[in-house]
Short mmCIF file of C-alpha atoms in Angstrom, two decimals:
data_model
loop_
_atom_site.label_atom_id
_atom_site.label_comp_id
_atom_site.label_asym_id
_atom_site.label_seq_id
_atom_site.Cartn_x
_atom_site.Cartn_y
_atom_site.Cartn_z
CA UNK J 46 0.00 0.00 0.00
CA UNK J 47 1.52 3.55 -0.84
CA UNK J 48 0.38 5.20 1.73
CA UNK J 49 1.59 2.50 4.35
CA UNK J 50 5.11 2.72 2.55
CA UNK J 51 4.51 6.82 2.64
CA UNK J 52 3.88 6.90 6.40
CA UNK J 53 6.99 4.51 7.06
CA UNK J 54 9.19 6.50 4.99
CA UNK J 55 8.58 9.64 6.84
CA UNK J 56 8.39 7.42 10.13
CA UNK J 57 11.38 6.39 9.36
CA UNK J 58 13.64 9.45 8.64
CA UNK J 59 11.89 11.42 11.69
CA UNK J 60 13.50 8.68 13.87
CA UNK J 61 17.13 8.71 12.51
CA UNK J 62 17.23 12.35 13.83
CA UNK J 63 17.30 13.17 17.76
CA UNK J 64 14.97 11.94 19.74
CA UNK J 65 12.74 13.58 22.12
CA UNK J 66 14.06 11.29 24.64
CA UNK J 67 13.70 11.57 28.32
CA UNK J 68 12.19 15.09 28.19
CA UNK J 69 8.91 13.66 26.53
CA UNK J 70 8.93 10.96 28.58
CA UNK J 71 8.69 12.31 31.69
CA UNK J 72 5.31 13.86 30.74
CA UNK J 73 3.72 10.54 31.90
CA UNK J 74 6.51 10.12 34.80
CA UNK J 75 5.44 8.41 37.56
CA UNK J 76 5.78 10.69 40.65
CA UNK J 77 7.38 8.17 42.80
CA UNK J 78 10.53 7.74 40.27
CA UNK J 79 13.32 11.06 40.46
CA UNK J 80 14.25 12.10 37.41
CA UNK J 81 17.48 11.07 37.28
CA UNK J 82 17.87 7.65 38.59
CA UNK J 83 20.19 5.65 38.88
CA UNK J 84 20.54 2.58 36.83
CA UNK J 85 22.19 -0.64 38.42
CA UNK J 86 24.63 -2.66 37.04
CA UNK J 87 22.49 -6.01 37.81
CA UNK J 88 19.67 -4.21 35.56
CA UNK J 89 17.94 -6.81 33.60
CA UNK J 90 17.90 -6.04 29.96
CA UNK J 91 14.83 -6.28 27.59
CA UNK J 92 13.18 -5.02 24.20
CA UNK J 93 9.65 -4.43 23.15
CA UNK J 94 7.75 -3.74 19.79
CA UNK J 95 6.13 -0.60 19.17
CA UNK J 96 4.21 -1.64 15.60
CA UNK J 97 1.81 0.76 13.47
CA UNK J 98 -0.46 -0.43 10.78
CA UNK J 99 -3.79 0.80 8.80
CA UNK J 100 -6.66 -0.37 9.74
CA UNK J 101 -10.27 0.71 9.27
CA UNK J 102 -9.00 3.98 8.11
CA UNK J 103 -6.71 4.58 10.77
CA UNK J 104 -2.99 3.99 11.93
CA UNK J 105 -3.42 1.35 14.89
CA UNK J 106 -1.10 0.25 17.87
CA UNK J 107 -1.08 -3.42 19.09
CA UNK J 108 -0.84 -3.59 22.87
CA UNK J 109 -1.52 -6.49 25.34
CA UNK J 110 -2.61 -7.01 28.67
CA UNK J 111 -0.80 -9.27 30.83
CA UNK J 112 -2.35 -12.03 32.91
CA UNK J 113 -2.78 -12.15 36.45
CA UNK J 114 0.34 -13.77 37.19
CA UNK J 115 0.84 -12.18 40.87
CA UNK J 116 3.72 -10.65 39.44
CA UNK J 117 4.65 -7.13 39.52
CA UNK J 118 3.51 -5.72 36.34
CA UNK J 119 0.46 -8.43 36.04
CA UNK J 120 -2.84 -7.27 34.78
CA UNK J 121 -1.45 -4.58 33.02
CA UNK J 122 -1.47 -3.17 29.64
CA UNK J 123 2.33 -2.89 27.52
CA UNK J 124 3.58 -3.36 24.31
CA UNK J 125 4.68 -6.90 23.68
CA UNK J 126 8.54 -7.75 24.61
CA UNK J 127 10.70 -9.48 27.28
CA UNK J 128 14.01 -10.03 28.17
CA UNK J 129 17.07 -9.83 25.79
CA UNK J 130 18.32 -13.28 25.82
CA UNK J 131 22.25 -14.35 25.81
CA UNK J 132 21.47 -16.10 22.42
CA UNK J 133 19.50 -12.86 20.88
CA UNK J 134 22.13 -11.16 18.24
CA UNK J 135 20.82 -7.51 19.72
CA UNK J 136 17.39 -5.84 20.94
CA UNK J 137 15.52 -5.48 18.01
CA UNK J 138 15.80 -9.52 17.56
CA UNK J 139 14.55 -9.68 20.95
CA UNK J 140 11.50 -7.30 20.13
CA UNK J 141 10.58 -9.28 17.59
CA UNK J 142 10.93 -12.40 18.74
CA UNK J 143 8.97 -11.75 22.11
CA UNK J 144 6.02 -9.96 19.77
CA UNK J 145 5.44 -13.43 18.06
CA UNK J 146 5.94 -15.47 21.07
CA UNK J 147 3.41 -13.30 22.90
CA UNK J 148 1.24 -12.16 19.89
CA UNK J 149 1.78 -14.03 16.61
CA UNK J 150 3.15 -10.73 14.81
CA UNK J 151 5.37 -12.12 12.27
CA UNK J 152 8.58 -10.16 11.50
CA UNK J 153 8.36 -10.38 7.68
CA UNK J 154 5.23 -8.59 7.60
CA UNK J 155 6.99 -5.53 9.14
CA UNK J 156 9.63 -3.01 8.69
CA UNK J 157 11.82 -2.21 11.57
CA UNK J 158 12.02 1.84 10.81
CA UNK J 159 13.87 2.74 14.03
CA UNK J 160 14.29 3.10 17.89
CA UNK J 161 13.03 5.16 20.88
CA UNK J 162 14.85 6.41 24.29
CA UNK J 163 15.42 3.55 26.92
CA UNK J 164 12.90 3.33 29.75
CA UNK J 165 14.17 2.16 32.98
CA UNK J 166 11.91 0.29 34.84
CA UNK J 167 12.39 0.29 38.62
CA UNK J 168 9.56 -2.30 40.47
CA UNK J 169 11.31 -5.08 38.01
CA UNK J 170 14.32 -3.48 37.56
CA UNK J 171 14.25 -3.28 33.57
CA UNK J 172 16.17 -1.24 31.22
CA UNK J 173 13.68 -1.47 28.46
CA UNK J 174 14.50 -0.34 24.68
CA UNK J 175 11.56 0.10 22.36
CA UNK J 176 11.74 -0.88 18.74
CA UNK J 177 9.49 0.82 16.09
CA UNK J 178 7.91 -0.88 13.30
CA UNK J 179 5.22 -0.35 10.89
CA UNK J 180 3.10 -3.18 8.94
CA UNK J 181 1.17 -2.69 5.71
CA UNK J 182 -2.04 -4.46 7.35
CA UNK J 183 -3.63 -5.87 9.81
CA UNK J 184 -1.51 -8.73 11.52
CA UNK J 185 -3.25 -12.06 12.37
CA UNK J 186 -2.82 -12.12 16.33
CA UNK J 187 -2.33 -14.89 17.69
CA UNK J 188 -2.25 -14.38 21.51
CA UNK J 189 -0.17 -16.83 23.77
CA UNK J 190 -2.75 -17.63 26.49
CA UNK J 191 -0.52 -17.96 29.18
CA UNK J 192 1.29 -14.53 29.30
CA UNK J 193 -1.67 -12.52 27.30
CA UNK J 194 -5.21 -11.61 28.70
CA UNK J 195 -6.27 -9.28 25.46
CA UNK J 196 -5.19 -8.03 22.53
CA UNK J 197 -6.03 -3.90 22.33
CA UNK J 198 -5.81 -2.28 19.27
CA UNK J 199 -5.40 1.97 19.79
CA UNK J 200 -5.71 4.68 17.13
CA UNK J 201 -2.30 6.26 17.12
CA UNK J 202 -4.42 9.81 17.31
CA UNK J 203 -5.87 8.44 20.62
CA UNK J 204 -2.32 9.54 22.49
CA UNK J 205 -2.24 13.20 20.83
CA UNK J 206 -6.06 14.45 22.07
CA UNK J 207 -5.50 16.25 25.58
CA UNK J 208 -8.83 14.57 26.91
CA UNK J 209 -7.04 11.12 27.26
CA UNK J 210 -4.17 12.18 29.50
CA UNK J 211 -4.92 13.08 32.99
CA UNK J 212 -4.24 11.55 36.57
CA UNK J 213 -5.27 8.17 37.79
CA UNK J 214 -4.98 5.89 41.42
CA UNK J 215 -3.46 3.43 40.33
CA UNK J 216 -2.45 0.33 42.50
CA UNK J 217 1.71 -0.14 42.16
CA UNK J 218 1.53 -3.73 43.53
CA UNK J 219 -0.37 -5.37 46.25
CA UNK J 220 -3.23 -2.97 46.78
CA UNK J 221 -0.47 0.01 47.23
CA UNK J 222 -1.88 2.83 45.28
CA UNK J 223 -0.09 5.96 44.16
CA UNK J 224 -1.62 9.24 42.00
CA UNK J 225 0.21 8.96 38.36
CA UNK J 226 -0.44 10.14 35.16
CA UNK J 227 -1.56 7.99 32.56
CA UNK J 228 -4.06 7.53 29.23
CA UNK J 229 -7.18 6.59 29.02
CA UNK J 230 -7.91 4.79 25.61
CA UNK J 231 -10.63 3.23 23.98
CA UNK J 232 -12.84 4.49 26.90
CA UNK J 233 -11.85 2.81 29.71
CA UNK J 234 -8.20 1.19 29.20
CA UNK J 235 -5.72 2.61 31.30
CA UNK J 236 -1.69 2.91 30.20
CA UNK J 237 0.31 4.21 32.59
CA UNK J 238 4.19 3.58 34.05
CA UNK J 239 6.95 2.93 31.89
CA UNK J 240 4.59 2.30 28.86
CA UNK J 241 3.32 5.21 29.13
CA UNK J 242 6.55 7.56 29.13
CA UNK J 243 7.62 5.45 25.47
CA UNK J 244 3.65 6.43 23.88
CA UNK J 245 4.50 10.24 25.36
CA UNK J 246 7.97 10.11 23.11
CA UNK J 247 6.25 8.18 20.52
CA UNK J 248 3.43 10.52 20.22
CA UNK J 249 5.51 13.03 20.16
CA UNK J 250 7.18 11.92 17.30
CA UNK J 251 3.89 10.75 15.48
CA UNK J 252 2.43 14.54 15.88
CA UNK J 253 5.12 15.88 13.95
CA UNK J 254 5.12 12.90 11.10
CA UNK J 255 1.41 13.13 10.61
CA UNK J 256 1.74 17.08 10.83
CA UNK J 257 4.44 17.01 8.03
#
């Protein structure tokens, strides 16, 4: 489709200049984290997918929610990804890999355009690095049952319109709830935490691609 291969062109250059990085991101900070934190050297290493596609007249974002695993980020929504692996040549194989393990999105029906700002995660002490891709359709999910609740498809717009963000009590882990910003999609999901400061630099990045 031209207009797929039009948006991932432009998608693509935007990204190979500098990034809005952690300035964008902590829009959708968590106030419990400091600004500048510091990362340990046992941080555990991971990747995730951040794919676009058209679909039903709009550019869509895949996201899953995780099952109720009694883990610390169960229950909640994120992009599909997991640890980088000893065996995984770098992070974008990792990306993709853990988006068909967990969703069934096959890596030769995308196009890896570029990369986002690392997110450190501190409640599973993560140093996460998103990977941007865009497909030309629809993929076929196939959602692994044991690590994915739902599937939730977003219109890339839904992360630029003021009336989504806002301020939310959220519950960290084990019915400890703090106030953090976060978006509210698709009338009622909530995305908030580390997720939500890569859509902030994301969107960022999508407002001026669309706007072009």
């Amino acid at each position: 489709m031209k207009i797929a291969h039009t948006f991932s062109q432009k998608l693509k250059t935007r990204l190979q200049k500098p990034l809005p990085g952690l300035e964008a991101q902590m829009l959708m900070c968590p106030p419990i984290r400091p600004k500048d934190i510091h990362i340990p050297d046992n941080v555990r290493k991971s990747a995730v997918l951040i794919l676009v596609y058209p679909h039903e007249g709009q550019w869509m974002i895949p996201f899953m929610r995780r099952t109720q695993d009694g883990r610390v980020h169960g229950g909640q929504i994120c992009f599909p990804g997991g640890r980088h692996d000893k065996t995984d040549p770098n992070f974008t194989f990792t990306a993709l890999r853990e988006a068909d393990e967990e969703m069934g999105i096959k890596s030769h029906q995308l196009e890896v355009v570029g990369n986002l700002t690392e997110v450190y995660i501190p409640p599973s002490n993560s140093l996460v690095y998103p990977r941007v891709a865009v497909a030309e359709q629809r993929p076929d999910f196939i959602p692994e049952p044991l690590e994915v609740a739902e599937i939730i498809e977003v219109p890339a717009i839904a992360f630029l319109e003021e009336e989504n963000r806002g301020i939310h009590r959220v519950d960290v882990f084990g019915g400890n709830f703090i106030e953090a910003p976060g978006y509210t999609v698709n009338g009622k999901e909530l995305i908030w935490g580390g997720t939500a400061m890569m859509i902030a630099e994301f969107a960022e990045i999508v407002g001026e691609v669309i706007g072009e």
